[in-house]
Coordinates of C-alpha atoms in Angstrom, one line a residue:
Chain A
M1 CA -0.5 -0.2 -0.4
V2 CA 1.2 3.8 -0.4
T3 CA 1.7 5.9 2.3
L4 CA 1.6 9.0 3.2
S5 CA 5.7 8.8 4.0
D6 CA 5.8 7.3 0.0
V7 CA 4.4 10.8 -0.9
A8 CA 6.5 12.7 0.6
K9 CA 9.5 10.9 -0.1
E10 CA 8.8 11.3 -3.6
A11 CA 7.9 15.0 -3.3
N12 CA 10.7 15.5 -1.3
V13 CA 8.9 17.1 1.5
S14 CA 7.9 16.2 5.1
K15 CA 4.9 14.5 5.6
M16 CA 3.3 16.9 7.2
T17 CA 3.3 19.0 4.3
V18 CA 1.5 16.4 2.8
S19 CA -0.6 16.2 5.3
R20 CA -1.6 20.2 4.9
V21 CA -1.7 19.4 1.5
I22 CA -4.7 16.7 2.0
N23 CA -6.9 19.0 4.0
H24 CA -5.6 23.0 4.6
P25 CA -4.6 23.0 1.1
E26 CA -5.2 27.1 2.0
Q27 CA -2.2 26.9 3.9
V28 CA 0.2 25.5 1.2
T29 CA 2.0 27.5 -1.9
P30 CA 0.4 26.4 -5.0
E31 CA 4.2 24.8 -6.0
L32 CA 3.9 22.9 -2.9
K33 CA 0.5 21.8 -3.4
K34 CA 1.3 21.1 -7.5
L35 CA 4.8 19.0 -6.2
V36 CA 2.5 17.3 -3.8
I37 CA -0.4 16.0 -6.0
Q38 CA 2.0 15.3 -9.1
A39 CA 3.7 12.8 -6.5
M40 CA 0.2 11.0 -5.0
E41 CA -1.1 10.8 -8.7
E42 CA 2.1 9.1 -9.5
L43 CA 1.5 7.4 -7.0
D44 CA -1.9 6.2 -7.4
Y45 CA -2.2 7.6 -3.6
H46 CA -5.8 7.9 -2.4
P47 CA -5.4 10.2 1.1
N48 CA -5.8 8.4 4.2
S49 CA -8.6 8.8 6.8
V50 CA -5.9 8.4 9.8
A51 CA -3.1 11.8 8.5
Q52 CA -6.8 13.3 8.4
A53 CA -7.9 13.1 11.9
L54 CA -4.6 13.5 13.1
V55 CA -4.4 16.8 11.4
N56 CA -8.0 17.4 12.5
N57 CA -7.4 16.5 15.9
R58 CA -9.7 13.8 15.5
S59 CA -9.3 9.8 16.3
N60 CA -12.8 9.2 13.3
V61 CA -13.9 6.7 15.9
V62 CA -17.4 6.8 18.4
E63 CA -18.3 4.8 20.3
F64 CA -21.7 2.6 20.6
V65 CA -22.9 2.5 24.1
T66 CA -25.0 0.1 25.5
L67 CA -25.9 0.9 28.9
E68 CA -28.8 -2.6 29.1
D69 CA -27.2 -5.3 30.5
I70 CA -26.9 -7.7 26.2
D71 CA -27.9 -10.7 27.3
T72 CA -31.5 -8.5 27.8
T73 CA -31.0 -6.8 25.1
E74 CA -33.6 -7.4 22.1
P75 CA -32.3 -8.3 19.0
Y76 CA -33.4 -4.7 17.3
Y77 CA -29.9 -3.6 18.5
M78 CA -27.9 -5.6 15.3
N79 CA -30.3 -3.4 13.2
L80 CA -29.6 -0.4 14.7
L81 CA -25.6 -1.2 14.5
F82 CA -25.7 -2.1 11.2
G83 CA -27.7 1.4 10.4
F84 CA -25.0 3.2 12.6
A85 CA -22.5 1.6 11.4
K86 CA -24.0 2.1 7.2
G87 CA -24.1 6.5 8.0
L88 CA -20.6 5.5 10.0
A89 CA -18.7 4.4 6.5
K90 CA -20.4 7.3 4.6
K91 CA -17.4 10.0 6.5
Q92 CA -15.5 6.6 7.1
Y93 CA -15.6 6.9 10.7
A94 CA -15.5 3.5 12.6
L95 CA -16.8 2.9 16.0
Q96 CA -16.4 1.3 19.2
L97 CA -18.5 -0.7 21.6
V98 CA -18.8 -0.1 25.2
T99 CA -20.8 -1.6 27.6
D100 CA -19.0 -0.5 30.9
R101 CA -20.5 2.9 31.9
T102 CA -17.8 3.6 33.5
K103 CA -14.9 3.5 30.4
I104 CA -17.0 5.6 28.9
E105 CA -14.3 8.2 28.5
Q106 CA -11.5 5.9 28.2
S107 CA -10.8 6.2 24.3
N108 CA -10.1 8.9 22.3
A109 CA -12.9 8.5 20.7
D110 CA -15.0 11.7 18.9
G111 CA -18.0 11.7 20.1
Y112 CA -20.3 8.6 21.6
L113 CA -24.1 7.2 20.5
I114 CA -25.9 6.2 23.7
T115 CA -29.0 4.0 23.9
G116 CA -30.6 1.9 26.3
A117 CA -30.4 5.0 28.8
R118 CA -32.8 5.3 31.9
N119 CA -33.9 8.0 34.0
G120 CA -31.3 7.1 36.4
D121 CA -28.5 7.9 33.4
Y122 CA -28.8 11.2 33.2
E123 CA -26.7 12.7 35.6
L124 CA -24.0 10.4 33.7
F125 CA -24.9 12.7 30.7
D126 CA -24.1 15.9 32.2
Q127 CA -20.7 15.0 32.7
L128 CA -19.5 14.0 29.0
K129 CA -17.3 16.3 27.6
K130 CA -17.5 15.3 24.1
P131 CA -20.3 15.1 22.1
F132 CA -23.2 12.8 21.9
V133 CA -26.6 11.8 21.3
L134 CA -29.1 8.9 22.3
F135 CA -31.2 6.4 20.7
G136 CA -34.7 7.2 22.5
E137 CA -37.0 10.0 23.5
N138 CA -36.0 12.5 26.4
H139 CA -37.5 15.2 27.8
R140 CA -34.0 16.6 29.4
G141 CA -33.5 18.3 26.1
F142 CA -30.7 15.6 24.8
D143 CA -30.3 15.2 21.2
F144 CA -32.4 11.9 20.0
V145 CA -33.9 9.6 17.4
D146 CA -36.2 7.9 17.9
T147 CA -39.7 5.4 17.0
D148 CA -42.6 7.7 17.2
N149 CA -43.9 5.8 19.9
K150 CA -47.6 7.7 20.3
A151 CA -47.9 7.3 16.5
G152 CA -46.9 3.4 17.1
T153 CA -49.8 2.6 19.2
R154 CA -52.5 4.9 17.9
M155 CA -52.2 2.4 14.6
A156 CA -52.4 -0.5 16.6
T157 CA -55.4 0.6 18.7
E158 CA -56.7 2.4 15.5
Y159 CA -56.3 -1.0 13.3
A160 CA -57.7 -3.4 16.2
L161 CA -61.1 -0.8 16.0
S162 CA -61.1 -1.6 12.2
R163 CA -60.8 -5.3 13.0
L164 CA -64.4 -5.6 15.1
Y165 CA -62.9 -6.1 18.1
K166 CA -65.2 -5.2 20.5
H167 CA -62.3 -4.7 23.8
I168 CA -58.8 -3.2 23.3
I169 CA -56.6 -3.5 26.5
F170 CA -53.2 -2.3 26.8
V171 CA -49.8 -4.4 28.3
G172 CA -47.5 -2.4 28.6
I173 CA -44.1 -2.4 29.9
D174 CA -43.5 -2.0 33.7
L175 CA -41.2 0.7 33.0
K176 CA -41.8 4.6 34.3
E177 CA -39.4 5.8 30.7
P178 CA -41.1 8.2 28.6
F179 CA -41.2 5.7 25.3
E180 CA -43.9 3.5 27.2
Y181 CA -45.7 6.6 28.9
S182 CA -45.8 7.7 24.7
R183 CA -46.9 4.2 23.5
E184 CA -49.7 4.3 26.4
A185 CA -50.6 7.9 25.3
G186 CA -51.2 6.8 21.6
Y187 CA -53.5 4.4 23.2
I188 CA -55.5 6.2 25.4
N189 CA -56.2 8.8 23.0
T190 CA -57.5 6.8 20.8
L191 CA -59.7 5.1 23.0
Q192 CA -60.7 8.6 24.2
K193 CA -61.6 10.1 21.3
R194 CA -64.4 6.9 20.3
Q195 CA -65.7 7.3 24.1
L196 CA -64.1 3.7 25.0
I197 CA -62.1 3.3 28.2
P198 CA -58.7 2.2 28.0
Q199 CA -57.6 -0.6 30.2
I200 CA -53.8 -0.9 30.9
Y201 CA -51.8 -4.2 32.5
R202 CA -48.4 -3.5 33.3
V203 CA -45.5 -6.4 32.9
S204 CA -41.7 -6.5 32.9
N205 CA -40.5 -7.1 29.4
H206 CA -40.4 -10.6 28.8
S207 CA -43.0 -12.8 27.6
H208 CA -42.7 -15.0 30.7
S209 CA -43.9 -12.6 32.5
A210 CA -47.6 -11.7 29.5
Q211 CA -48.1 -15.4 29.9
S212 CA -48.1 -15.4 33.7
L213 CA -50.9 -12.4 33.3
I214 CA -52.7 -14.3 31.2
K215 CA -53.1 -17.1 33.1
K216 CA -54.3 -15.4 36.4
M217 CA -56.8 -13.1 34.6
Y218 CA -57.5 -15.0 31.6
Q219 CA -61.1 -15.0 33.2
D220 CA -61.4 -11.8 33.3
F221 CA -61.2 -11.3 29.5
K222 CA -64.0 -11.3 27.4
K223 CA -63.7 -12.6 24.1
D224 CA -63.7 -10.3 21.1
T225 CA -60.5 -8.7 23.4
C226 CA -57.7 -7.0 21.4
F227 CA -54.5 -6.9 23.0
V228 CA -51.8 -4.0 21.9
C229 CA -48.9 -4.7 23.0
A230 CA -45.5 -2.4 24.3
S231 CA -43.3 -5.1 22.3
D232 CA -43.6 -8.2 20.2
R233 CA -42.0 -10.1 23.1
I234 CA -45.3 -9.8 25.4
A235 CA -47.8 -10.2 22.2
V236 CA -45.7 -13.4 21.8
G237 CA -45.8 -14.5 25.7
I238 CA -49.9 -13.3 25.4
I239 CA -50.7 -16.2 22.4
R240 CA -48.9 -19.0 24.4
E241 CA -50.7 -18.3 27.5
L242 CA -53.9 -17.9 24.9
E243 CA -53.6 -20.7 22.8
N244 CA -52.6 -23.3 26.5
Q245 CA -55.7 -21.9 28.1
G246 CA -57.8 -23.0 24.3
A247 CA -58.6 -19.8 23.3
K248 CA -58.5 -19.4 19.2
V249 CA -56.0 -16.4 17.3
P250 CA -56.9 -14.0 15.9
D251 CA -60.7 -15.5 16.0
D252 CA -61.0 -14.9 19.8
F253 CA -58.7 -12.7 20.6
G254 CA -56.3 -10.7 18.5
V255 CA -52.9 -10.0 19.3
I256 CA -50.9 -6.5 18.1
G257 CA -46.9 -6.4 18.7
F258 CA -44.4 -3.8 19.0
D259 CA -40.6 -4.1 17.1
G260 CA -41.3 -5.6 14.2
V261 CA -37.5 -7.1 14.2
F262 CA -36.9 -10.8 14.1
L263 CA -39.3 -12.2 17.2
D264 CA -42.3 -11.3 15.2
Q265 CA -41.5 -14.1 12.3
V266 CA -40.7 -16.9 13.9
S267 CA -43.7 -17.1 16.2
S268 CA -47.0 -18.5 15.3
P269 CA -49.0 -16.9 14.0
K270 CA -46.5 -14.0 13.1
L271 CA -47.3 -11.2 14.5
T272 CA -49.4 -8.4 13.8
T273 CA -46.7 -6.0 15.0
I274 CA -45.6 -1.9 14.7
R275 CA -42.8 -2.5 12.9
Q276 CA -40.0 0.5 13.8
S277 CA -37.4 1.4 10.8
I278 CA -34.7 0.8 13.2
F279 CA -32.3 0.6 10.8
K280 CA -32.1 3.8 9.4
M281 CA -32.8 5.3 13.0
G282 CA -29.2 3.8 13.2
D283 CA -28.3 5.4 9.9
L284 CA -30.0 9.3 10.7
L285 CA -27.7 8.9 14.6
A286 CA -24.3 8.0 13.1
G287 CA -24.9 11.5 10.6
M288 CA -27.0 13.3 14.0
L289 CA -23.7 12.5 16.0
L290 CA -20.9 13.4 13.3
Q291 CA -22.4 16.4 12.2
K292 CA -22.7 17.3 16.3
I293 CA -18.8 16.9 15.8
A294 CA -18.0 18.7 13.7
Q295 CA -19.9 21.7 14.9
S296 CA -18.3 21.5 17.8
G297 CA -21.2 19.8 20.0
S298 CA -23.8 22.2 18.7
P299 CA -27.6 20.5 19.8
Q300 CA -28.7 18.3 16.9
G301 CA -33.1 18.1 18.1
E302 CA -35.1 15.4 18.6
V303 CA -36.2 13.5 15.3
L304 CA -39.2 11.4 15.3
I305 CA -39.8 8.4 12.5
E306 CA -42.8 6.8 11.5
P307 CA -43.2 3.7 12.3
T308 CA -45.2 1.0 10.3
L309 CA -47.9 -1.8 10.7
V310 CA -47.8 -5.1 9.7
R311 CA -51.2 -6.6 9.1
R312 CA -50.3 -10.3 9.9
G313 CA -51.7 -13.8 11.2
S314 CA -51.7 -12.8 15.2
T315 CA -55.3 -10.3 13.9
R316 CA -58.3 -11.4 12.2
Chain B
M1 CA -7.4 18.1 24.9
V2 CA -4.1 18.3 25.7
T3 CA -2.7 17.0 21.3
L4 CA 0.5 16.5 20.4
S5 CA 0.4 19.6 18.4
D6 CA 0.8 21.4 21.8
V7 CA 3.3 18.1 23.4
A8 CA 5.2 20.1 20.1
K9 CA 5.1 23.6 20.5
E10 CA 6.0 23.3 24.2
A11 CA 8.9 21.5 23.5
N12 CA 9.1 23.9 20.4
V13 CA 9.2 20.2 17.8
S14 CA 7.7 19.2 15.6
K15 CA 5.0 16.8 15.4
M16 CA 7.2 14.0 14.0
T17 CA 9.8 14.4 16.5
V18 CA 6.8 14.0 19.2
S19 CA 5.4 11.1 18.1
R20 CA 9.1 9.2 17.1
V21 CA 9.6 9.6 20.8
I22 CA 6.1 7.9 21.2
N23 CA 6.4 4.5 18.9
H24 CA 10.3 4.8 18.1
P25 CA 11.8 6.2 21.0
E26 CA 14.8 4.3 19.6
Q27 CA 15.7 6.6 17.3
V28 CA 15.3 10.0 19.1
T29 CA 18.6 11.5 20.8
P30 CA 18.4 11.1 24.9
E31 CA 18.0 15.1 25.4
L32 CA 15.7 15.5 22.4
K33 CA 13.5 12.9 24.2
K34 CA 13.4 14.5 27.3
L35 CA 12.3 17.5 26.3
V36 CA 9.1 15.3 24.5
I37 CA 8.6 13.9 27.6
Q38 CA 9.0 16.6 30.1
A39 CA 6.6 18.6 27.6
M40 CA 4.1 15.6 27.7
E41 CA 4.0 15.7 31.7
E42 CA 3.4 19.1 31.9
L43 CA 0.5 19.2 30.0
D44 CA -0.7 15.9 31.6
Y45 CA -0.1 14.4 27.7
H46 CA -1.4 11.1 26.7
P47 CA -0.5 9.5 23.4
N48 CA -2.7 9.3 21.3
S49 CA -3.5 6.6 19.3
V50 CA -3.9 7.9 16.0
A51 CA -0.7 9.3 16.3
Q52 CA 0.6 5.4 16.7
A53 CA -1.1 4.5 14.1
L54 CA -0.1 7.0 11.4
V55 CA 3.9 6.2 12.5
N56 CA 3.4 2.4 12.0
N57 CA 1.4 2.8 8.8
R58 CA -2.1 1.7 10.6
S59 CA -5.3 2.6 11.0
N60 CA -6.0 0.7 13.9
V61 CA -9.8 -0.1 12.5
V62 CA -11.1 -3.4 11.1
E63 CA -13.9 -4.5 9.4
F64 CA -16.4 -7.0 10.4
V65 CA -17.5 -8.6 7.6
T66 CA -21.1 -10.1 7.8
L67 CA -21.7 -12.2 4.2
E68 CA -24.8 -13.0 5.0
D69 CA -28.1 -11.6 4.4
I70 CA -28.4 -9.5 7.8
D71 CA -32.0 -10.3 8.2
T72 CA -31.4 -13.6 8.4
T73 CA -29.2 -13.7 10.4
E74 CA -28.9 -14.9 13.7
P75 CA -29.5 -12.5 17.1
Y76 CA -26.0 -14.4 18.3
Y77 CA -24.0 -12.1 15.5
M78 CA -24.9 -9.7 18.3
N79 CA -22.6 -11.7 20.5
L80 CA -19.9 -12.2 18.6
L81 CA -20.0 -8.8 17.8
F82 CA -19.7 -7.5 21.2
G83 CA -17.2 -10.3 22.1
F84 CA -14.9 -9.7 19.0
A85 CA -15.4 -5.6 20.2
K86 CA -14.3 -6.6 23.5
G87 CA -11.1 -8.2 22.3
L88 CA -9.7 -5.3 19.9
A89 CA -10.5 -2.5 22.6
K90 CA -7.5 -4.6 24.4
K91 CA -5.3 -3.0 21.9
Q92 CA -7.9 0.3 21.0
Y93 CA -9.1 -0.9 17.7
A94 CA -11.8 0.3 16.6
L95 CA -13.8 -1.4 14.0
Q96 CA -16.3 -1.4 10.2
L97 CA -19.2 -3.0 9.5
V98 CA -19.4 -4.9 5.9
T99 CA -22.2 -6.2 4.9
D100 CA -21.6 -5.3 1.4
R101 CA -18.3 -7.9 -0.3
T102 CA -17.6 -5.5 -3.2
K103 CA -16.3 -3.0 -0.3
I104 CA -14.2 -4.8 1.5
E105 CA -11.3 -3.3 0.4
Q106 CA -11.9 0.0 -0.2
S107 CA -11.7 1.3 3.7
N108 CA -8.1 1.7 5.0
A109 CA -8.7 -1.2 7.6
D110 CA -5.6 -3.3 8.7
G111 CA -7.5 -6.4 8.5
Y112 CA -11.0 -8.1 7.8
L113 CA -13.1 -10.8 10.4
I114 CA -15.1 -12.0 7.9
T115 CA -18.4 -14.1 9.1
G116 CA -20.8 -16.0 7.4
A117 CA -18.3 -17.1 4.5
R118 CA -19.6 -20.2 2.2
N119 CA -18.4 -22.5 0.0
G120 CA -18.5 -20.1 -2.5
D121 CA -17.0 -17.6 -0.9
Y122 CA -13.4 -18.9 -0.9
E123 CA -12.2 -17.2 -4.3
L124 CA -12.6 -14.2 -2.8
F125 CA -10.9 -14.5 0.3
D126 CA -7.8 -15.4 -2.3
Q127 CA -8.2 -11.6 -3.7
L128 CA -7.5 -10.2 -0.3
K129 CA -4.3 -8.4 0.2
K130 CA -4.6 -7.5 4.1
P131 CA -4.7 -10.6 7.1
F132 CA -8.3 -11.8 7.3
V133 CA -9.4 -14.8 9.9
L134 CA -12.5 -16.4 9.7
F135 CA -15.6 -16.9 12.1
G136 CA -16.3 -20.6 10.7
E137 CA -14.8 -24.0 10.8
N138 CA -13.2 -24.8 6.9
H139 CA -10.7 -26.9 5.4
R140 CA -9.3 -24.1 3.2
G141 CA -6.5 -23.9 5.9
F142 CA -7.6 -20.1 6.0
D143 CA -7.1 -19.2 10.7
F144 CA -11.1 -20.0 11.9
V145 CA -12.3 -19.8 15.4
D146 CA -16.0 -22.0 15.8
T147 CA -17.3 -24.3 17.6
D148 CA -16.6 -28.1 18.2
N149 CA -19.6 -28.7 15.9
K150 CA -18.6 -31.9 16.2
A151 CA -18.6 -32.3 20.1
G152 CA -21.8 -30.2 20.7
T153 CA -24.3 -32.8 19.0
R154 CA -22.4 -36.0 20.5
M155 CA -23.0 -34.2 23.9
A156 CA -26.5 -33.9 22.8
T157 CA -26.6 -36.9 21.6
E158 CA -25.5 -38.7 24.3
Y159 CA -27.8 -36.4 26.7
A160 CA -30.7 -37.9 25.0
L161 CA -30.3 -41.3 25.5
S162 CA -28.7 -41.0 28.7
R163 CA -32.4 -39.1 29.3
L164 CA -34.0 -42.6 28.0
Y165 CA -35.1 -42.2 24.0
K166 CA -35.1 -44.8 22.0
H167 CA -35.3 -43.1 18.9
I168 CA -32.6 -40.4 18.3
I169 CA -33.5 -38.4 14.9
F170 CA -31.3 -35.7 13.0
V171 CA -32.8 -32.6 11.9
G172 CA -30.0 -30.4 10.3
I173 CA -29.4 -27.4 7.9
D174 CA -29.8 -28.3 4.2
L175 CA -25.9 -26.4 3.1
K176 CA -23.4 -28.5 1.9
E177 CA -20.7 -26.6 4.5
P178 CA -17.7 -28.2 7.2
F179 CA -19.8 -26.3 9.9
E180 CA -23.2 -28.9 9.3
Y181 CA -21.2 -31.9 7.8
S182 CA -19.0 -31.4 11.8
R183 CA -23.0 -31.7 13.5
E184 CA -24.2 -34.6 11.7
A185 CA -21.0 -36.2 12.7
G186 CA -20.8 -35.6 16.1
Y187 CA -24.7 -37.6 15.7
I188 CA -23.9 -40.7 13.4
N189 CA -20.2 -41.4 15.3
T190 CA -21.9 -41.3 18.5
L191 CA -24.7 -43.7 17.7
Q192 CA -22.8 -45.9 15.7
K193 CA -20.6 -46.4 18.9
R194 CA -24.1 -47.5 20.0
Q195 CA -25.0 -49.7 17.1
L196 CA -27.9 -47.9 16.7
I197 CA -28.9 -46.5 13.1
P198 CA -28.6 -42.7 12.4
Q199 CA -31.7 -41.0 10.4
I200 CA -31.4 -37.6 8.8
Y201 CA -33.5 -35.0 8.3
R202 CA -32.6 -32.1 6.4
V203 CA -34.3 -28.5 6.1
S204 CA -33.7 -24.9 6.0
N205 CA -33.1 -22.7 8.9
H206 CA -36.3 -21.7 10.0
S207 CA -38.8 -22.7 12.2
H208 CA -41.3 -22.9 9.6
S209 CA -39.2 -25.3 7.2
A210 CA -38.9 -27.4 10.1
Q211 CA -42.7 -27.4 11.6
S212 CA -43.6 -28.7 7.7
L213 CA -41.2 -31.6 7.7
I214 CA -43.1 -33.0 11.1
K215 CA -46.1 -31.7 9.2
K216 CA -45.6 -34.2 6.7
M217 CA -44.0 -36.5 8.9
Y218 CA -45.8 -36.9 11.3
Q219 CA -47.6 -40.5 11.3
D220 CA -44.0 -41.7 11.0
F221 CA -42.4 -40.7 13.7
K222 CA -42.7 -42.7 17.0
K223 CA -42.9 -42.0 20.8
D224 CA -39.5 -41.4 22.5
T225 CA -38.1 -40.1 19.8
C226 CA -36.1 -36.5 20.5
F227 CA -34.9 -34.8 17.7
V228 CA -31.5 -33.3 18.2
C229 CA -31.2 -30.2 16.1
A230 CA -28.7 -28.2 14.0
S231 CA -29.9 -24.5 15.5
D232 CA -32.6 -23.5 17.8
R233 CA -35.3 -22.4 15.3
I234 CA -35.3 -26.1 14.0
A235 CA -35.8 -27.0 17.5
V236 CA -38.9 -24.1 17.5
G237 CA -40.2 -24.9 15.0
I238 CA -40.4 -28.7 15.7
I239 CA -41.6 -28.1 19.0
R240 CA -44.6 -26.1 17.8
E241 CA -45.6 -28.2 15.3
L242 CA -45.1 -31.6 17.9
E243 CA -47.5 -29.7 20.4
N244 CA -50.1 -28.5 17.3
Q245 CA -50.1 -32.5 16.8
G246 CA -51.6 -33.2 20.1
A247 CA -48.3 -35.1 21.5
K248 CA -46.5 -33.6 24.4
V249 CA -43.2 -32.2 25.0
P250 CA -41.0 -33.8 26.8
D251 CA -43.2 -36.7 27.5
D252 CA -43.7 -38.6 23.9
F253 CA -41.2 -36.5 22.3
G254 CA -37.1 -34.7 23.5
V255 CA -36.2 -31.8 21.5
I256 CA -32.5 -30.5 21.8
G257 CA -31.7 -27.1 19.7
F258 CA -27.8 -25.9 19.4
D259 CA -26.6 -22.5 19.3
G260 CA -28.9 -20.9 22.5
V261 CA -28.4 -17.5 22.3
F262 CA -31.8 -15.4 23.0
L263 CA -34.5 -18.2 21.0
D264 CA -34.3 -21.0 23.8
Q265 CA -35.0 -18.6 26.2
V266 CA -38.4 -17.3 24.3
S267 CA -39.5 -20.7 23.2
S268 CA -41.5 -22.8 25.4
P269 CA -40.7 -24.8 27.1
K270 CA -37.1 -23.4 27.1
L271 CA -34.7 -25.4 24.5
T272 CA -31.8 -28.0 25.7
T273 CA -29.8 -26.9 23.2
I274 CA -26.0 -26.8 23.0
R275 CA -24.4 -22.9 23.5
Q276 CA -22.2 -21.8 22.0
S277 CA -20.1 -19.2 23.2
I278 CA -20.4 -16.5 21.0
F279 CA -18.9 -14.0 23.1
K280 CA -16.0 -15.9 24.0
M281 CA -15.2 -16.3 20.3
G282 CA -15.9 -13.1 18.8
D283 CA -12.7 -11.9 21.9
L284 CA -10.5 -14.9 20.5
L285 CA -11.0 -14.2 16.6
A286 CA -9.7 -10.2 17.5
G287 CA -7.0 -11.5 18.8
M288 CA -6.2 -13.8 16.6
L289 CA -6.9 -11.1 14.3
L290 CA -4.8 -8.3 15.7
Q291 CA -2.0 -10.9 16.6
K292 CA -2.0 -11.7 12.3
I293 CA -1.8 -7.9 11.7
A294 CA 0.7 -7.4 13.9
Q295 CA 2.8 -10.6 12.6
S296 CA 2.1 -8.9 9.4
G297 CA -0.2 -11.5 8.2
S298 CA 1.9 -15.1 9.2
P299 CA -1.0 -18.0 9.7
Q300 CA -2.8 -18.3 13.4
G301 CA -4.2 -21.9 12.8
E302 CA -7.6 -23.3 13.8
V303 CA -9.1 -22.7 17.1
L304 CA -12.3 -25.4 18.1
I305 CA -14.0 -24.0 21.2
E306 CA -16.5 -26.7 23.4
P307 CA -20.3 -25.5 23.5
T308 CA -21.8 -26.6 26.8
L309 CA -25.3 -28.6 27.1
V310 CA -27.5 -26.4 28.6
R311 CA -30.6 -28.6 30.2
R312 CA -34.1 -27.2 30.2
G313 CA -37.7 -28.1 29.5
S314 CA -37.7 -29.5 26.2
T315 CA -36.5 -33.1 27.3
R316 CA -37.8 -34.9 30.4

């Protein structure tokens, strides 16, 4: 591989001069520029992002930080990560994965994407010195990208009503976090518009918790009910226990999930779900973070991405 | 942040001199070294991996390449990636994700981890100019790390026999790839030792394909059979259809999966499975690749990691 050193030798100038021609051509005399460019052409040299990074005092590396335990993370993080990597590739950026919050500032990364943040983490953010963006809505003024959670459950609830289910129950995640409040609000608002009374249960985000809920409450649920769920994991657990109880999905009960990554496809019946555009959000987050780095940390705002309704066998 | 430039200014030397002190102190006079180190101490400067990379003609970035479609990739890639990232972090390396095989050599990465390779991809590898290692066994002499697939299915088959299932059937993945041959061999060898006759079916690696197989063949399967599967996806599909047919798992039929990431835990009953140490393999692959880079591409050999049997509700 041809290196910056080779170009410097060929042009008989210092490496720093070659760097300057690449990164700050305005600081170099036309003669010197011509000399270096000629050498680059002769050697078929393409400017190396490392040299550029050094001159710009950048590492061209950012961190992808997950504050959730990776054992409990959904497969959708994989999609987020690939989308993020795609966005980084446009600017020749690389990434480091960080799962230990105490190690966030130990590398020389130029900035951070932080995922899986909870209310208790905001104190940590105030101490960070480098630019960062969040995956997940918050109301503290930190830049973020998230799914329009409210729109998602509104779509799910409206679809359930359009399939003529008489009762619509929301099964949420028992976390006091903005995304959960938004998902509940989308459901509540839609029912209230029709003068229907909301009914909400909350479980931990595991199929087995949702299964336990149905087991305990099955006698209270009337046929012709559709469960609008805050995750596909919850939806899968509900279907499983409804079938254990001898009920028919989607005829007796409908179930609508939320996420639309992996689990919705391996379940049976396949899930009607609200699909988040996770890959796209990852790509957007990369663009937002790199822009923030280029603009020395200036605010980038909040971006909500519309999810899509995927109609399948768990609703009639 | 204190930069290499600041140190150069403070010591009144060029950036390259500072770099040389950091990376090749043997090339610098003791006086110059003292001067630079003093400046570094005064400014509390810690050598930046970017400067080191430039001097070593390295980018300190490697690629994580997936040749499989990411929509069909199992959640276990996430674990592999986090393990790989952990291994890279030990040497301050960052990574780029590449899913398009035509883009492998377009970055200035120092080397590649390639996952999801199939027989048809080996021609591509012969053309690569940078060091690379593979995740997944091959018999072409390319360095790799993989699960000891043969040991895995041997463990599964022996466990099925120990639970007193009378018939042991293997349901594999219909791919003519080394990992699949090894999984079949582990099953076949174990049965032959007991003078039992192997019986193998192959389906595509989707729960719905496994489900179809059971639907079509159910009448031929005797109770007291244990299905040893080449993946958790296949195991999940088999359980689903056995239950549809009114059979009881694990009493009438046992089912043992392979992989042990995510799906084994969300299925019901939870799967008895052969768990691959995926995170650990990712970590090892990082070490292997960085060593190969440091040794200018010299061979690193083949590493097989023993999987573990996880006993749960899908076997009696």
